[in-house]
mmCIF file of C-alpha atoms and ligand atoms in Angstrom:
data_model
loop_
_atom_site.group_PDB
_atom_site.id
_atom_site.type_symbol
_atom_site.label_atom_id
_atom_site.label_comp_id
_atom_site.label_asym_id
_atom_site.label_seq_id
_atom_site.Cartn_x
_atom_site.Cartn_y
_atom_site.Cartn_z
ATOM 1 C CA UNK B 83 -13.348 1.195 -17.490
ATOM 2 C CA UNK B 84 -15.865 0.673 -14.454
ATOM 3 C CA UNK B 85 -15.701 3.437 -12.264
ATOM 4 C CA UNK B 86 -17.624 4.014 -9.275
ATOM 5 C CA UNK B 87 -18.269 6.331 -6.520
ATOM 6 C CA UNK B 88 -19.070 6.026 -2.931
ATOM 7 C CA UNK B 89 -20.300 8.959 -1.132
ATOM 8 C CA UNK B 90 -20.670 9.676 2.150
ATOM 9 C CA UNK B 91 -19.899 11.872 5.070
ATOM 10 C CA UNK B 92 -17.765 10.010 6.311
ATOM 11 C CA UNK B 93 -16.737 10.995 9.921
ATOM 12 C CA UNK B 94 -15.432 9.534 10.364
ATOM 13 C CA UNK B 95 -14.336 6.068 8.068
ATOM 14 C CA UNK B 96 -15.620 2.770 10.488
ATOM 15 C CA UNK B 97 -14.556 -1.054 9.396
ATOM 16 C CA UNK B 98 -18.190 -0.649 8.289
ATOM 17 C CA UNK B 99 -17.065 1.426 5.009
ATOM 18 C CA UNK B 100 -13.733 0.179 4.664
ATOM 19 C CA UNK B 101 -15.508 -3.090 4.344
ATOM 20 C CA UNK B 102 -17.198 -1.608 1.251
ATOM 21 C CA UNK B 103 -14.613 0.056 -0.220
ATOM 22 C CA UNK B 104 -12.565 -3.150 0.170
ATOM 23 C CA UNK B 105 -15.135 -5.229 -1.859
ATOM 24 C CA UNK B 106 -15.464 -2.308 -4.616
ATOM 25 C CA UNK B 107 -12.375 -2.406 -4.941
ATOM 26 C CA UNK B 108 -12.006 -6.273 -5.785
ATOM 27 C CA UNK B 109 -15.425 -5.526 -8.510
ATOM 28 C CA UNK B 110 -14.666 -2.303 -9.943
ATOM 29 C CA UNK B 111 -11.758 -0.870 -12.084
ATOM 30 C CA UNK B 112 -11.543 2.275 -10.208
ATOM 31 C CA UNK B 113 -13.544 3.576 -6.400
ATOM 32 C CA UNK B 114 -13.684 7.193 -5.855
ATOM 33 C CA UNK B 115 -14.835 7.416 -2.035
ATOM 34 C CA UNK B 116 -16.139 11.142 -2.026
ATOM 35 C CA UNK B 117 -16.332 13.217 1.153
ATOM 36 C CA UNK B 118 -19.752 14.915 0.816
ATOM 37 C CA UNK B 119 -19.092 18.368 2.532
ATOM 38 C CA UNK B 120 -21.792 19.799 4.072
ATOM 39 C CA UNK B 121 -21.363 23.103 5.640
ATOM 40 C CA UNK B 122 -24.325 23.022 7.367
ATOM 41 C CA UNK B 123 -23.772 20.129 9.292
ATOM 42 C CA UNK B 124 -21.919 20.142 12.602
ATOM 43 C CA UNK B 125 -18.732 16.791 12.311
ATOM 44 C CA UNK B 126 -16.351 15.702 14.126
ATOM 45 C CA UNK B 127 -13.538 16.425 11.908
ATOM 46 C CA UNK B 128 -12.907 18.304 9.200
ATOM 47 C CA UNK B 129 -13.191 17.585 5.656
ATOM 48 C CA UNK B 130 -9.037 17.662 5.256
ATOM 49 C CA UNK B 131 -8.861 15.381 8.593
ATOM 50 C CA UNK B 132 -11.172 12.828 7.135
ATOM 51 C CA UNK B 133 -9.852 12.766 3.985
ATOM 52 C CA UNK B 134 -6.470 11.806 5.557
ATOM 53 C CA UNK B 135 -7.833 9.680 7.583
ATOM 54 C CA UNK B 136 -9.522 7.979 4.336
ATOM 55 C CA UNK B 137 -6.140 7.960 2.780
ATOM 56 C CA UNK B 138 -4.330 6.264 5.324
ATOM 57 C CA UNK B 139 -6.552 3.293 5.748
ATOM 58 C CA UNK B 140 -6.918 2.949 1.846
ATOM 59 C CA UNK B 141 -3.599 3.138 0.676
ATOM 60 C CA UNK B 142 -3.101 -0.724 -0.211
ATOM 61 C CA UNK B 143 -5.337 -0.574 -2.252
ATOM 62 C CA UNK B 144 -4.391 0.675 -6.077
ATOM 63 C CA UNK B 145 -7.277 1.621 -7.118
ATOM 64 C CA UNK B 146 -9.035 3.683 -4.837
ATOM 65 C CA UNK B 147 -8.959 7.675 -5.044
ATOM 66 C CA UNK B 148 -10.288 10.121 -2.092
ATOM 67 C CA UNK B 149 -11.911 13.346 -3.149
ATOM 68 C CA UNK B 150 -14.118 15.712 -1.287
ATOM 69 C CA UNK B 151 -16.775 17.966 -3.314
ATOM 70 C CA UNK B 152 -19.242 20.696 -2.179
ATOM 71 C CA UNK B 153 -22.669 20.644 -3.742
ATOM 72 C CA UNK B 154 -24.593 18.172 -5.334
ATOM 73 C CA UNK B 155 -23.501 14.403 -5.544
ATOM 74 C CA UNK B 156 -25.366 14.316 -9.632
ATOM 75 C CA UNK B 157 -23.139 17.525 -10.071
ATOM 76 C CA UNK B 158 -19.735 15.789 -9.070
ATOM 77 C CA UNK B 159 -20.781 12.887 -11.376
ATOM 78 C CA UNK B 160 -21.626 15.162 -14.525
ATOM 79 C CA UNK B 161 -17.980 16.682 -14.119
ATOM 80 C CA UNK B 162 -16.282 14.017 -13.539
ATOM 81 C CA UNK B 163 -17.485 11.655 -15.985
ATOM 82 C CA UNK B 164 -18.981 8.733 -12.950
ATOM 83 C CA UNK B 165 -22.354 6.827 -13.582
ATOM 84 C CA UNK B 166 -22.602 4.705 -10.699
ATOM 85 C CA UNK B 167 -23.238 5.614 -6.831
ATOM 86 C CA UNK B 168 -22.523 2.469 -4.380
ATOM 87 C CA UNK B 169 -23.869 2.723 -1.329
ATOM 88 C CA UNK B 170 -24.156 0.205 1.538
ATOM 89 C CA UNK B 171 -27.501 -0.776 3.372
ATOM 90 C CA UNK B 172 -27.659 -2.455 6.816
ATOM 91 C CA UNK B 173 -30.806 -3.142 7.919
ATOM 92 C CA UNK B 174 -34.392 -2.501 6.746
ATOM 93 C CA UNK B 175 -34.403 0.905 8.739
ATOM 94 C CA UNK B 176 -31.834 2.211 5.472
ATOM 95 C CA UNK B 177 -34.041 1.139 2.627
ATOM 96 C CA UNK B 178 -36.031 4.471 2.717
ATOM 97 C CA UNK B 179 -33.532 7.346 2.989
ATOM 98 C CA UNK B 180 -31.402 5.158 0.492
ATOM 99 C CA UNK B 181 -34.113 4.468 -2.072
ATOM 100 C CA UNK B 182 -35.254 8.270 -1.777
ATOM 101 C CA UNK B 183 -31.214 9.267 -2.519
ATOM 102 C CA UNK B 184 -31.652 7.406 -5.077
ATOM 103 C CA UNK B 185 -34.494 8.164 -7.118
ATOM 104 C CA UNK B 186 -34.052 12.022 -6.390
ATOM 105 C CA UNK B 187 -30.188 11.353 -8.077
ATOM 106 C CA UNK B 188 -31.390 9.312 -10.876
ATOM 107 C CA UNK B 189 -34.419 12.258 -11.392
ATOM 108 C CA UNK B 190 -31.265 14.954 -11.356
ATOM 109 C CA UNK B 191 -29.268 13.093 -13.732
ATOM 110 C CA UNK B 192 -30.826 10.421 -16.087
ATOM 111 C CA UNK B 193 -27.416 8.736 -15.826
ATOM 112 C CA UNK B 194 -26.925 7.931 -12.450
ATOM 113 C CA UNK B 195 -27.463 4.285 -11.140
ATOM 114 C CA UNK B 196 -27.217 3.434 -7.773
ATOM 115 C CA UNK B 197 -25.763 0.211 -6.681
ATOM 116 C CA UNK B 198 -26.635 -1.589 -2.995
ATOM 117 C CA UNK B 199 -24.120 -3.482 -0.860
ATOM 118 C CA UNK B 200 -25.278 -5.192 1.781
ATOM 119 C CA UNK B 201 -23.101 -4.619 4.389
ATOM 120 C CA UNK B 202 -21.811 -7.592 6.248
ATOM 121 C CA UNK B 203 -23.735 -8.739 9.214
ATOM 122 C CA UNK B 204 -20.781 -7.944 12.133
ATOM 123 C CA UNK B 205 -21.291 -4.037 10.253
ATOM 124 C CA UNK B 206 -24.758 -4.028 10.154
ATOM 125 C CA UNK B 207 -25.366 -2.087 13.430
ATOM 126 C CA UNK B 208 -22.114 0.356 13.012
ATOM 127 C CA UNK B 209 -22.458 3.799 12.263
ATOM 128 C CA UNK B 210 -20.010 7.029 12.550
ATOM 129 C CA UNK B 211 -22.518 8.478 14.917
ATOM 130 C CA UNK B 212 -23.282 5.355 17.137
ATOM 131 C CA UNK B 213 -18.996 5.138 17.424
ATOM 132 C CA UNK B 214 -18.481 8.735 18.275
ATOM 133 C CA UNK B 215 -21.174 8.013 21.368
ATOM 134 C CA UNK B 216 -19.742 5.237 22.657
ATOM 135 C CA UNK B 217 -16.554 6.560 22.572
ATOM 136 C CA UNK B 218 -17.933 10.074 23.984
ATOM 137 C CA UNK B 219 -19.010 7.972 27.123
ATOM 138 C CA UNK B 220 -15.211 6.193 27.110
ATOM 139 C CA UNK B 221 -16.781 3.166 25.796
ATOM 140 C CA UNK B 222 -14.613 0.273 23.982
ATOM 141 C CA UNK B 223 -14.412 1.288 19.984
ATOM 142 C CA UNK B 224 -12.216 -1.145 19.154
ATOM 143 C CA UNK B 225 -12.576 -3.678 16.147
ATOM 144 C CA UNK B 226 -15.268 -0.828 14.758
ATOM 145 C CA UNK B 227 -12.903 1.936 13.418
ATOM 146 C CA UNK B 228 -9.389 1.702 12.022
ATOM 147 C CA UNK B 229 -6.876 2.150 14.977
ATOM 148 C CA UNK B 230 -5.779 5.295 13.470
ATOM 149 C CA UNK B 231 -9.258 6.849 13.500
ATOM 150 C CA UNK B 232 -9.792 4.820 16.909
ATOM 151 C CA UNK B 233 -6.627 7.231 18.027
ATOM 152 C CA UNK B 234 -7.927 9.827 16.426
ATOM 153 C CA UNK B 235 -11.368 10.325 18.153
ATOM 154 C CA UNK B 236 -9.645 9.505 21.118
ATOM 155 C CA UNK B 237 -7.130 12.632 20.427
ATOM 156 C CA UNK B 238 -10.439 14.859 19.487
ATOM 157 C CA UNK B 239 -12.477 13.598 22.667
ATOM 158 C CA UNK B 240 -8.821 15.122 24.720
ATOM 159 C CA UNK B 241 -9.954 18.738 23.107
ATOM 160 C CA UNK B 242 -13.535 18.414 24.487
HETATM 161 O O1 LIG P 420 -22.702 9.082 5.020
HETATM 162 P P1 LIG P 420 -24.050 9.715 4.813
HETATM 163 O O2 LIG P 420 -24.202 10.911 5.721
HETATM 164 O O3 LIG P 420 -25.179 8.729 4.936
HETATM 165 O O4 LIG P 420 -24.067 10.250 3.296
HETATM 166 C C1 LIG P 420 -25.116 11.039 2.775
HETATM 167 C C2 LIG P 420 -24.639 11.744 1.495
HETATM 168 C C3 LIG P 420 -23.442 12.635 1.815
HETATM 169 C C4 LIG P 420 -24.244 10.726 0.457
HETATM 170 C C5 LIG P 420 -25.819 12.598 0.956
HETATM 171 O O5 LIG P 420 -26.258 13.473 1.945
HETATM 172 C C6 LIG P 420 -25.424 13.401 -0.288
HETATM 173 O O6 LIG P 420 -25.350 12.870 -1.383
HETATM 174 N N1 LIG P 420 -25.132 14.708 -0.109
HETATM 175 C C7 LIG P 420 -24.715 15.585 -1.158
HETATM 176 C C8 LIG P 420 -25.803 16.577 -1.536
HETATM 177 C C9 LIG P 420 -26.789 15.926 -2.487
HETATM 178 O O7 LIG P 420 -26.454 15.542 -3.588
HETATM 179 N N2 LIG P 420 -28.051 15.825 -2.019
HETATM 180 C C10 LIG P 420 -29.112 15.203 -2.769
HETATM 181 C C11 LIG P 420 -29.043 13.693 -2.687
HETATM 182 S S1 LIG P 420 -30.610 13.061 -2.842
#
Protein backbone atom coordinates (compact mmCIF):
# COMPACT_ATOMS: atom_id res chain seq x y z
CA UNK A 1 0.00 0.00 0.00
CA UNK A 2 1.27 3.64 -0.97
CA UNK A 3 0.87 5.83 1.77
CA UNK A 4 1.78 9.30 1.99
CA UNK A 5 1.87 12.26 4.15
CA UNK A 6 1.40 15.89 3.70
CA UNK A 7 2.45 18.16 6.36
CA UNK A 8 1.85 21.42 6.99
CA UNK A 9 0.54 24.07 9.27
CA UNK A 10 -2.15 24.45 7.81
CA UNK A 11 -4.12 27.60 8.95
CA UNK A 12 -5.72 27.52 7.74
CA UNK A 13 -6.57 24.78 4.53
CA UNK A 14 -6.71 27.28 1.05
CA UNK A 15 -7.98 25.68 -2.52
CA UNK A 16 -4.16 25.82 -2.76
CA UNK A 17 -3.80 22.48 -0.51
CA UNK A 18 -7.00 21.02 -1.15
CA UNK A 19 -5.79 21.08 -4.68
CA UNK A 20 -2.96 18.78 -3.51
CA UNK A 21 -4.62 16.67 -1.41
CA UNK A 22 -7.18 16.19 -4.20
CA UNK A 23 -4.47 14.96 -6.69
CA UNK A 24 -2.79 12.64 -3.87
CA UNK A 25 -5.58 11.34 -3.42
CA UNK A 26 -6.29 10.19 -7.16
CA UNK A 27 -2.09 8.75 -7.01
CA UNK A 28 -1.80 7.35 -3.70
CA UNK A 29 -3.58 4.48 -1.77
CA UNK A 30 -3.87 6.38 1.36
CA UNK A 31 -3.02 10.70 2.27
CA UNK A 32 -2.47 11.48 5.80
CA UNK A 33 -2.60 15.47 5.81
CA UNK A 34 -0.78 16.12 9.24
CA UNK A 35 -1.29 19.31 11.24
CA UNK A 36 2.29 20.19 12.31
CA UNK A 37 1.69 21.81 15.82
CA UNK A 38 3.94 24.21 16.75
CA UNK A 39 3.58 25.76 20.07
CA UNK A 40 5.76 28.33 19.46
CA UNK A 41 4.15 29.80 16.70
CA UNK A 42 1.35 32.34 17.03
CA UNK A 43 -2.08 30.85 14.30
CA UNK A 44 -5.07 31.74 13.64
CA UNK A 45 -6.85 28.79 14.85
CA UNK A 46 -6.25 26.14 16.82
CA UNK A 47 -4.95 22.83 16.08
CA UNK A 48 -8.68 21.14 16.89
CA UNK A 49 -10.30 24.10 14.66
CA UNK A 50 -8.10 23.30 11.74
CA UNK A 51 -8.31 19.90 11.93
CA UNK A 52 -12.13 20.25 11.57
CA UNK A 53 -11.87 22.47 9.23
CA UNK A 54 -9.53 19.83 7.27
CA UNK A 55 -12.17 17.28 7.85
CA UNK A 56 -14.97 19.01 6.50
CA UNK A 57 -13.53 19.94 3.18
CA UNK A 58 -11.98 16.34 2.79
CA UNK A 59 -14.66 14.19 3.56
CA UNK A 60 -15.47 12.96 -0.15
CA UNK A 61 -12.70 11.75 -0.39
CA UNK A 62 -12.13 7.91 1.02
CA UNK A 63 -8.95 7.90 1.45
CA UNK A 64 -7.71 10.74 3.16
CA UNK A 65 -7.06 10.76 7.11
CA UNK A 66 -6.37 14.13 9.27
CA UNK A 67 -3.98 13.84 12.16
CA UNK A 68 -2.14 16.45 14.10
CA UNK A 69 1.36 15.52 15.85
CA UNK A 70 3.74 17.54 18.10
CA UNK A 71 7.43 17.15 17.45
CA UNK A 72 9.33 16.11 14.69
CA UNK A 73 7.76 15.34 11.17
CA UNK A 74 10.81 12.06 10.77
CA UNK A 75 9.41 11.13 14.32
CA UNK A 76 5.63 10.89 13.21
CA UNK A 77 6.87 8.86 10.18
CA UNK A 78 9.06 6.29 12.28
CA UNK A 79 5.78 5.60 14.42
CA UNK A 80 3.57 5.45 12.09
CA UNK A 81 5.09 3.38 9.56
CA UNK A 82 5.02 6.55 6.41
CA UNK A 83 8.05 6.91 3.94
CA UNK A 84 6.99 9.59 1.80
CA UNK A 85 6.48 13.50 2.57
CA UNK A 86 4.50 15.40 -0.41
CA UNK A 87 4.80 18.73 -0.41
CA UNK A 88 3.72 21.38 -2.95
CA UNK A 89 6.08 24.13 -4.51
CA UNK A 90 4.83 27.33 -6.20
CA UNK A 91 7.29 29.34 -7.44
CA UNK A 92 11.12 29.41 -7.43
CA UNK A 93 11.05 31.51 -4.09
CA UNK A 94 9.93 27.68 -2.34
CA UNK A 95 12.73 25.62 -3.77
CA UNK A 96 15.11 26.55 -0.84
CA UNK A 97 13.17 26.18 2.43
CA UNK A 98 11.63 23.01 0.66
CA UNK A 99 14.87 21.40 -0.49
CA UNK A 100 16.47 22.28 3.05
CA UNK A 101 13.11 20.35 4.75
CA UNK A 102 14.04 17.95 2.84
CA UNK A 103 17.48 16.98 3.10
CA UNK A 104 17.47 17.76 6.97
CA UNK A 105 14.31 14.89 7.00
CA UNK A 106 16.00 12.50 4.79
CA UNK A 107 19.47 13.16 7.16
CA UNK A 108 16.97 12.35 10.37
CA UNK A 109 15.57 9.35 8.90
CA UNK A 110 17.35 7.46 6.00
CA UNK A 111 13.81 6.52 4.94
CA UNK A 112 12.12 9.50 4.22
CA UNK A 113 11.59 10.70 0.53
CA UNK A 114 10.13 13.75 -0.27
CA UNK A 115 7.89 14.12 -3.19
CA UNK A 116 7.21 17.78 -5.13
CA UNK A 117 3.86 18.88 -6.56
CA UNK A 118 3.80 21.65 -8.46
CA UNK A 119 1.02 23.45 -7.52
CA UNK A 120 -1.28 24.62 -10.23
CA UNK A 121 -0.64 27.97 -11.70
CA UNK A 122 -4.21 29.84 -10.41
CA UNK A 123 -2.47 28.46 -6.65
CA UNK A 124 0.79 29.47 -7.25
CA UNK A 125 0.61 32.88 -5.46
CA UNK A 126 -1.88 31.59 -2.48
CA UNK A 127 -0.74 31.21 0.85
CA UNK A 128 -2.58 30.89 4.46
CA UNK A 129 -0.78 34.02 5.44
CA UNK A 130 -1.30 36.17 2.22
CA UNK A 131 -5.42 35.06 2.76
CA UNK A 132 -5.58 35.92 6.39
CA UNK A 133 -4.20 39.66 5.19
CA UNK A 134 -6.41 40.26 2.71
CA UNK A 135 -9.13 39.24 4.57
CA UNK A 136 -7.73 41.23 7.78
CA UNK A 137 -8.09 44.41 5.51
CA UNK A 138 -11.92 43.08 4.43
CA UNK A 139 -10.53 42.16 1.18
CA UNK A 140 -12.44 39.57 -1.28
CA UNK A 141 -11.16 35.79 -0.23
CA UNK A 142 -13.34 34.16 -2.24
CA UNK A 143 -12.44 31.27 -4.78
CA UNK A 144 -9.01 30.99 -2.45
CA UNK A 145 -10.33 29.14 0.70
CA UNK A 146 -13.18 26.68 1.09
CA UNK A 147 -16.41 28.70 1.96
CA UNK A 148 -16.42 27.12 5.26
CA UNK A 149 -12.93 28.35 6.17
CA UNK A 150 -13.88 31.62 4.07
CA UNK A 151 -16.79 31.82 7.00
CA UNK A 152 -14.63 30.87 9.33
CA UNK A 153 -11.90 33.63 9.21
CA UNK A 154 -14.61 35.84 8.69
CA UNK A 155 -16.21 34.57 12.21
CA UNK A 156 -12.45 34.87 13.83
CA UNK A 157 -11.80 38.46 12.22
CA UNK A 158 -15.61 39.32 14.35
CA UNK A 159 -13.44 38.38 17.72
CA UNK A 160 -10.60 40.81 16.76
O1 LIG B 1 2.71 24.75 6.03
P1 LIG B 1 4.14 25.02 6.42
O2 LIG B 1 4.18 26.00 7.57
O3 LIG B 1 4.98 25.44 5.25
O4 LIG B 1 4.73 23.63 6.95
C1 LIG B 1 6.01 23.52 7.54
C2 LIG B 1 6.10 22.20 8.33
C3 LIG B 1 5.03 22.17 9.41
C4 LIG B 1 5.90 21.03 7.40
C5 LIG B 1 7.51 22.11 8.96
O5 LIG B 1 7.74 23.24 9.74
C6 LIG B 1 7.68 20.86 9.83
O6 LIG B 1 7.88 19.77 9.32
N1 LIG B 1 7.57 21.02 11.16
C7 LIG B 1 7.66 19.94 12.10
C8 LIG B 1 8.96 19.99 12.89
C9 LIG B 1 10.08 19.37 12.08
O7 LIG B 1 10.07 18.20 11.76
N2 LIG B 1 11.09 20.21 11.76
C10 LIG B 1 12.22 19.80 10.96
C11 LIG B 1 11.88 19.76 9.48
S1 LIG B 1 13.28 20.08 8.59
Amino acid sequence: MMKVVYPGTFDPVTNGHLDIIERCSKKFDKIIVLVLNNPSKKHMFSVEERINLLKDVTHELGNVEIASFTGLLVDYMKENQVELIVRGLRAVSDFEYEMQMALMNNRLYDNAETLFLIARNKYSYLSSSIVKEVASFNGNIKGLVPEKVELAIKEKLKGV
